[in-house]
XYZ file of C-alpha atoms in Angstrom:
119
model
C 65.223 282.146 37.737
C 62.710 283.989 35.446
C 59.213 284.029 35.654
C 56.816 284.916 32.981
C 53.043 285.745 33.422
C 50.850 285.901 30.607
C 47.114 287.461 30.528
C 44.823 288.652 27.858
C 43.386 285.609 26.298
C 39.795 284.764 25.825
C 36.865 284.234 23.506
C 36.149 286.641 20.532
C 34.275 286.652 17.360
C 36.034 286.589 13.995
C 37.066 289.969 12.932
C 37.850 290.929 16.630
C 40.760 291.971 18.559
C 42.577 290.853 21.577
C 45.777 291.996 23.312
C 47.966 289.540 24.994
C 50.659 290.705 27.566
C 53.525 288.926 29.270
C 55.566 290.142 32.345
C 58.923 288.849 32.943
C 60.305 288.914 36.673
C 63.143 287.580 38.734
C 66.980 288.157 38.556
C 66.899 289.539 35.166
C 70.062 291.053 33.979
C 68.983 291.438 30.482
C 66.363 290.109 28.134
C 67.788 289.565 24.813
C 64.417 288.414 22.958
C 60.875 288.100 23.798
C 58.133 286.226 21.669
C 54.874 284.482 21.279
C 54.327 280.891 20.333
C 51.216 278.993 19.714
C 49.870 275.554 19.818
C 46.595 274.425 18.283
C 45.212 271.199 19.374
C 47.023 268.211 17.405
C 49.578 270.700 15.969
C 53.176 271.580 16.919
C 54.032 274.684 18.748
C 55.067 277.432 16.422
C 56.515 281.011 16.426
C 53.849 283.762 16.046
C 56.138 286.810 16.541
C 59.499 287.801 18.355
C 61.105 291.096 19.346
C 64.715 291.316 19.973
C 66.622 293.682 22.102
C 67.234 296.331 19.529
C 63.594 296.406 18.631
C 63.633 294.387 15.491
C 60.500 292.196 14.919
C 59.715 288.884 12.877
C 56.236 287.448 12.406
C 54.757 284.219 10.985
C 53.388 284.855 7.622
C 49.684 284.061 8.367
C 49.756 286.929 10.972
C 51.472 289.670 9.295
C 49.416 292.801 9.095
C 47.173 291.648 11.453
C 49.330 291.122 14.789
C 51.773 293.442 16.269
C 54.345 292.615 18.963
C 55.840 295.460 21.037
C 57.774 295.720 24.266
C 57.790 297.935 27.363
C 61.506 297.679 28.371
C 61.372 299.512 31.618
C 58.927 296.778 32.883
C 60.005 293.687 31.067
C 56.663 293.205 29.321
C 55.852 292.089 25.850
C 52.515 292.382 24.200
C 50.873 290.982 21.157
C 48.114 292.865 19.530
C 46.087 290.732 17.492
C 43.357 292.238 15.078
C 41.349 290.677 12.399
C 41.183 287.404 14.239
C 40.359 284.390 12.443
C 39.021 281.176 13.637
C 42.367 279.511 12.733
C 44.085 281.809 15.238
C 42.611 279.590 17.914
C 45.222 278.135 20.198
C 47.184 278.153 23.653
C 49.496 281.098 23.201
C 52.739 281.040 25.056
C 55.290 283.739 26.074
C 59.045 282.998 25.718
C 61.941 284.982 26.973
C 65.556 284.625 25.897
C 66.797 286.075 29.181
C 70.199 286.465 31.018
C 70.299 286.173 34.722
C 72.948 286.518 37.304
C 73.933 283.034 36.667
C 73.317 282.008 33.019
C 71.422 282.778 29.950
C 68.616 280.651 29.134
C 64.942 280.529 27.630
C 61.881 280.298 29.715
C 58.207 280.159 28.990
C 55.230 281.320 30.419
C 52.045 279.135 31.411
C 49.902 279.813 28.299
C 46.681 281.567 27.962
C 43.838 280.372 25.557
C 42.675 282.297 22.598
C 39.454 281.094 20.912
C 38.088 282.889 17.964
C 34.589 281.902 16.992
C 33.235 282.018 13.353
């Protein structure tokens, strides 16, 4: 089993910055990709950013140029640096990992962290 623990959410004014972190632990053999999703009230969960094992990244269009995803492979931790935040970025942000354990490969989710951007 893999556990994901997120931190770093909070309340910030528009134009401000936050950094989210997500640490993976458990019987991990390898992590194939890690990413951040978000879900605003009344909306579907959407992919914000993803980073794969080789270091390639992909971003949702509305966050390109403002958010940066990066990993600390040694500690199985992924970060999301969020700059120039806008009220529309307000959502619960979830960490996701595509990980291989000693038994199988699967997808895992963190508990979510609230990000609120005031105007």
